[in-house]
Amino acid sequence: MNYMQKDENILLHVCCGPCSTSSIERLLSEGWRPVLYFSNSNIDTEEEFEKRYAELLKVAKANDLEVLKDHYDHPSWRSAVSGYEKEREGGERCSKCFAFNLERAYMKARELGITHFTTTLTVSRFKNSARIFAIGEGYEGFEKIDFKKKDGFNRSIVLSREMGLYRQNYCGCEFSKKERSDSAETV
Ligand code: SF4
């Protein structure tokens, strides 16, 4: 498909199906035509990567949108966060992780000739939107859209339930999974 010279096109980096729901709804309501890009080598296993991708396909189909999938390259992601493994969720490891995924989204947008891109990462109430923006604005064409605003997080929960989507209980990487299971053990 030729995306050149269509100013309403925007490449949307998608972390998972549930977070994509309200982000897509908002982008469409604001006149954008999103091209979905699933690029998440931060996810701990390829099985989980595929599971989350399958949920995104349901959302894409419901909205009649194209979805593109990056290859899974967890070793490269591990190199990118090397030295920060012991950081808690929300710390510097997450900044490295955001940068890793945003770089790939930027490269894909350039490859396709799409001049705008953004990310669903800002939907999560566990993620600092200002920090994501600070990283994203280093790339030409990054749109600072805070999907938490306009009740985006709660809306994503409602829409995910309506669609019967799988909602994972950890962010993605093996460290976030362990942190979540450790905290559950102490409850
Ligand atoms: S907790 Fe989430 S954002 Fe942070 S490094 Fe892990 S996968 Fe990335």
mmCIF file of C-alpha atoms and ligand atoms in Angstrom:
data_model
loop_
_atom_site.group_PDB
_atom_site.id
_atom_site.type_symbol
_atom_site.label_atom_id
_atom_site.label_comp_id
_atom_site.label_asym_id
_atom_site.label_seq_id
_atom_site.Cartn_x
_atom_site.Cartn_y
_atom_site.Cartn_z
ATOM 1 C CA MET A 1 0.000 0.000 0.000
ATOM 2 C CA ASN A 2 1.239 3.497 -0.786
ATOM 3 C CA TYR A 3 1.068 5.789 2.255
ATOM 4 C CA MET A 4 2.927 8.719 0.697
ATOM 5 C CA GLN A 5 1.442 12.202 0.816
ATOM 6 C CA LYS A 6 -1.562 11.304 2.895
ATOM 7 C CA ASP A 7 -1.265 13.636 5.797
ATOM 8 C CA GLU A 8 -3.927 11.945 7.908
ATOM 9 C CA ASN A 9 -1.945 8.696 8.023
ATOM 10 C CA ILE A 10 -0.231 7.962 11.285
ATOM 11 C CA LEU A 11 1.774 4.901 12.264
ATOM 12 C CA LEU A 12 0.565 3.794 15.674
ATOM 13 C CA HIS A 13 3.030 1.726 17.636
ATOM 14 C CA VAL A 14 0.821 -0.701 19.558
ATOM 15 C CA CYS A 15 1.948 -2.415 22.755
ATOM 16 C CA CYS A 16 -1.114 -4.689 22.995
ATOM 17 C CA GLY A 17 -4.704 -5.066 21.839
ATOM 18 C CA PRO A 18 -6.367 -3.653 24.977
ATOM 19 C CA CYS A 19 -4.304 -0.443 24.912
ATOM 20 C CA SER A 20 -4.987 -0.054 21.210
ATOM 21 C CA THR A 21 -8.770 0.077 21.651
ATOM 22 C CA SER A 22 -9.232 3.558 23.088
ATOM 23 C CA SER A 23 -6.158 4.904 21.248
ATOM 24 C CA ILE A 24 -7.647 3.907 17.902
ATOM 25 C CA GLU A 25 -11.038 5.286 18.883
ATOM 26 C CA ARG A 26 -9.461 8.629 19.739
ATOM 27 C CA LEU A 27 -7.288 8.827 16.638
ATOM 28 C CA LEU A 28 -10.219 8.057 14.366
ATOM 29 C CA SER A 29 -12.355 10.676 16.132
ATOM 30 C CA GLU A 30 -9.597 13.237 15.544
ATOM 31 C CA GLY A 31 -9.401 12.514 11.817
ATOM 32 C CA TRP A 32 -6.323 10.295 11.713
ATOM 33 C CA ARG A 33 -6.074 7.092 9.718
ATOM 34 C CA PRO A 34 -3.876 4.819 11.847
ATOM 35 C CA VAL A 35 -1.653 2.055 10.492
ATOM 36 C CA LEU A 36 -1.050 -0.305 13.402
ATOM 37 C CA TYR A 37 2.454 -1.499 14.114
ATOM 38 C CA PHE A 38 3.020 -4.294 16.605
ATOM 39 C CA SER A 39 6.663 -4.043 17.644
ATOM 40 C CA ASN A 40 7.311 -5.436 21.092
ATOM 41 C CA SER A 41 10.533 -7.370 21.458
ATOM 42 C CA ASN A 42 10.378 -6.451 25.151
ATOM 43 C CA ILE A 43 7.820 -9.237 25.707
ATOM 44 C CA ASP A 44 9.351 -12.096 27.656
ATOM 45 C CA THR A 45 8.482 -15.000 25.349
ATOM 46 C CA GLU A 46 7.544 -15.419 21.718
ATOM 47 C CA GLU A 47 4.434 -17.286 22.803
ATOM 48 C CA GLU A 48 3.222 -14.249 24.768
ATOM 49 C CA PHE A 49 4.233 -11.993 21.874
ATOM 50 C CA GLU A 50 2.019 -13.994 19.515
ATOM 51 C CA LYS A 51 -0.808 -14.111 22.039
ATOM 52 C CA ARG A 52 -0.864 -10.313 22.343
ATOM 53 C CA TYR A 53 -0.570 -9.937 18.579
ATOM 54 C CA ALA A 54 -3.604 -12.178 18.071
ATOM 55 C CA GLU A 55 -5.646 -9.867 20.312
ATOM 56 C CA LEU A 56 -4.560 -6.856 18.288
ATOM 57 C CA LEU A 57 -5.744 -8.560 15.111
ATOM 58 C CA LYS A 58 -9.249 -8.659 16.599
ATOM 59 C CA VAL A 59 -9.161 -4.913 17.265
ATOM 60 C CA ALA A 60 -7.759 -4.187 13.810
ATOM 61 C CA LYS A 61 -10.487 -6.241 12.186
ATOM 62 C CA ALA A 62 -13.219 -4.524 14.197
ATOM 63 C CA ASN A 63 -11.916 -1.139 13.031
ATOM 64 C CA ASP A 64 -11.050 -2.227 9.477
ATOM 65 C CA LEU A 65 -7.431 -1.163 9.918
ATOM 66 C CA GLU A 66 -4.204 -2.556 8.584
ATOM 67 C CA VAL A 67 -1.810 -4.090 11.084
ATOM 68 C CA LEU A 68 1.880 -4.721 10.532
ATOM 69 C CA LYS A 69 4.026 -6.940 12.734
ATOM 70 C CA ASP A 70 7.664 -6.496 13.568
ATOM 71 C CA HIS A 71 9.802 -9.610 14.049
ATOM 72 C CA TYR A 72 10.442 -10.722 17.607
ATOM 73 C CA ASP A 73 13.998 -9.975 18.697
ATOM 74 C CA HIS A 74 14.244 -10.313 22.452
ATOM 75 C CA PRO A 75 18.065 -10.672 22.496
ATOM 76 C CA SER A 76 18.433 -7.199 20.949
ATOM 77 C CA TRP A 77 16.013 -5.786 23.491
ATOM 78 C CA ARG A 78 17.977 -7.425 26.310
ATOM 79 C CA SER A 79 21.126 -5.726 24.995
ATOM 80 C CA ALA A 80 19.332 -2.374 24.963
ATOM 81 C CA VAL A 81 18.368 -2.658 28.649
ATOM 82 C CA SER A 82 21.611 -4.288 29.758
ATOM 83 C CA GLY A 83 22.732 -2.988 33.140
ATOM 84 C CA TYR A 84 19.197 -1.909 34.073
ATOM 85 C CA GLU A 85 17.641 -5.313 34.693
ATOM 86 C CA LYS A 86 17.215 -4.702 38.414
ATOM 87 C CA GLU A 87 15.394 -1.386 38.031
ATOM 88 C CA ARG A 88 11.810 -1.356 39.220
ATOM 89 C CA GLU A 89 9.013 -0.852 36.719
ATOM 90 C CA GLY A 90 8.869 2.842 35.886
ATOM 91 C CA GLY A 91 12.620 3.283 36.240
ATOM 92 C CA GLU A 92 15.452 3.679 33.764
ATOM 93 C CA ARG A 93 14.984 0.219 32.240
ATOM 94 C CA CYS A 94 11.585 1.381 31.022
ATOM 95 C CA SER A 95 13.114 4.491 29.414
ATOM 96 C CA LYS A 96 15.528 2.254 27.507
ATOM 97 C CA CYS A 97 12.611 0.028 26.558
ATOM 98 C CA PHE A 98 10.509 2.954 25.294
ATOM 99 C CA ALA A 99 13.463 4.197 23.248
ATOM 100 C CA PHE A 100 13.989 0.739 21.748
ATOM 101 C CA ASN A 101 10.383 0.440 20.580
ATOM 102 C CA LEU A 102 10.022 4.056 19.454
ATOM 103 C CA GLU A 103 13.172 3.811 17.356
ATOM 104 C CA ARG A 104 11.743 0.801 15.553
ATOM 105 C CA ALA A 105 8.406 2.524 15.043
ATOM 106 C CA TYR A 106 10.149 5.594 13.630
ATOM 107 C CA MET A 107 12.163 3.451 11.222
ATOM 108 C CA LYS A 108 9.042 1.622 10.061
ATOM 109 C CA ALA A 109 7.173 4.904 9.516
ATOM 110 C CA ARG A 110 10.071 6.206 7.424
ATOM 111 C CA GLU A 111 10.233 2.992 5.441
ATOM 112 C CA LEU A 112 6.526 3.296 4.620
ATOM 113 C CA GLY A 113 6.661 7.024 3.900
ATOM 114 C CA ILE A 114 4.307 7.841 6.791
ATOM 115 C CA THR A 115 5.256 11.215 8.217
ATOM 116 C CA HIS A 116 3.549 10.930 11.620
ATOM 117 C CA PHE A 117 3.890 8.305 14.308
ATOM 118 C CA THR A 118 2.943 7.829 17.926
ATOM 119 C CA THR A 119 2.479 5.077 20.517
ATOM 120 C CA THR A 120 -0.201 3.477 22.671
ATOM 121 C CA LEU A 121 2.287 3.322 25.549
ATOM 122 C CA THR A 122 0.810 6.523 26.983
ATOM 123 C CA VAL A 123 -2.519 4.799 27.702
ATOM 124 C CA SER A 124 -1.177 2.943 30.713
ATOM 125 C CA ARG A 125 -1.534 4.604 34.091
ATOM 126 C CA PHE A 126 1.735 2.881 35.032
ATOM 127 C CA LYS A 127 3.664 4.749 32.338
ATOM 128 C CA ASN A 128 4.847 8.329 32.534
ATOM 129 C CA SER A 129 3.652 10.101 29.402
ATOM 130 C CA ALA A 130 6.088 13.000 29.830
ATOM 131 C CA ARG A 131 8.976 10.566 29.777
ATOM 132 C CA ILE A 132 7.653 8.887 26.635
ATOM 133 C CA PHE A 133 7.262 12.303 24.994
ATOM 134 C CA ALA A 134 10.802 13.307 25.943
ATOM 135 C CA ILE A 135 12.105 10.243 24.121
ATOM 136 C CA GLY A 136 9.677 10.481 21.212
ATOM 137 C CA GLU A 137 10.373 14.109 20.399
ATOM 138 C CA GLY A 138 13.894 13.091 19.441
ATOM 139 C CA TYR A 139 12.364 11.574 16.313
ATOM 140 C CA GLU A 140 10.965 13.589 13.439
ATOM 141 C CA GLY A 141 7.225 13.153 13.058
ATOM 142 C CA PHE A 142 6.498 11.971 16.587
ATOM 143 C CA GLU A 143 3.071 13.143 17.746
ATOM 144 C CA LYS A 144 2.815 13.799 21.475
ATOM 145 C CA ILE A 145 -0.614 12.308 22.067
ATOM 146 C CA ASP A 146 -1.413 11.428 25.660
ATOM 147 C CA PHE A 147 -3.885 8.580 25.344
ATOM 148 C CA LYS A 148 -4.463 8.588 29.126
ATOM 149 C CA LYS A 149 -6.265 11.890 28.687
ATOM 150 C CA LYS A 150 -9.975 11.980 27.815
ATOM 151 C CA ASP A 151 -10.445 8.981 30.133
ATOM 152 C CA GLY A 152 -8.406 6.822 27.754
ATOM 153 C CA PHE A 153 -7.298 4.238 30.299
ATOM 154 C CA ASN A 154 -10.800 3.523 31.640
ATOM 155 C CA ARG A 155 -12.173 3.537 28.128
ATOM 156 C CA SER A 156 -9.607 0.894 27.109
ATOM 157 C CA ILE A 157 -10.867 -1.358 29.900
ATOM 158 C CA VAL A 158 -14.502 -0.940 28.851
ATOM 159 C CA LEU A 159 -13.761 -1.573 25.175
ATOM 160 C CA SER A 160 -11.502 -4.557 25.954
ATOM 161 C CA ARG A 161 -14.262 -6.136 28.032
ATOM 162 C CA GLU A 162 -16.800 -5.539 25.307
ATOM 163 C CA MET A 163 -14.520 -7.256 22.792
ATOM 164 C CA GLY A 164 -13.576 -10.065 25.185
ATOM 165 C CA LEU A 165 -9.860 -9.343 24.827
ATOM 166 C CA TYR A 166 -7.140 -11.027 26.824
ATOM 167 C CA ARG A 167 -5.659 -8.468 29.236
ATOM 168 C CA GLN A 168 -2.256 -9.487 30.526
ATOM 169 C CA ASN A 169 -1.417 -8.867 34.194
ATOM 170 C CA TYR A 170 2.162 -7.750 33.649
ATOM 171 C CA CYS A 171 3.725 -5.131 31.417
ATOM 172 C CA GLY A 172 5.747 -7.396 29.163
ATOM 173 C CA CYS A 173 9.324 -8.203 30.076
ATOM 174 C CA GLU A 174 10.474 -10.988 32.371
ATOM 175 C CA PHE A 175 11.406 -8.430 35.021
ATOM 176 C CA SER A 176 7.934 -6.929 35.129
ATOM 177 C CA LYS A 177 6.454 -10.416 35.329
ATOM 178 C CA LYS A 178 8.630 -11.265 38.322
ATOM 179 C CA GLU A 179 7.876 -7.943 40.003
ATOM 180 C CA ARG A 180 4.171 -8.570 39.585
ATOM 181 C CA SER A 181 4.348 -12.121 40.935
ATOM 182 C CA ASP A 182 6.533 -11.033 43.869
ATOM 183 C CA SER A 183 4.073 -8.287 44.812
ATOM 184 C CA ALA A 184 1.161 -10.737 44.516
ATOM 185 C CA GLU A 185 2.951 -13.113 46.888
ATOM 186 C CA THR A 186 3.221 -10.430 49.535
ATOM 187 C CA VAL A 187 -0.457 -9.367 49.357
HETATM 188 S S1 SF4 B 1 8.347 -3.012 32.669
HETATM 189 FE FE1 SF4 B 1 7.391 -2.717 30.648
HETATM 190 S S2 SF4 B 1 8.137 -0.724 29.923
HETATM 191 FE FE2 SF4 B 1 9.456 -1.393 31.614
HETATM 192 S S3 SF4 B 1 11.155 -2.478 30.630
HETATM 193 FE FE3 SF4 B 1 9.656 -4.029 31.128
HETATM 194 S S4 SF4 B 1 8.375 -4.228 29.304
HETATM 195 FE FE4 SF4 B 1 9.525 -2.310 29.109
#
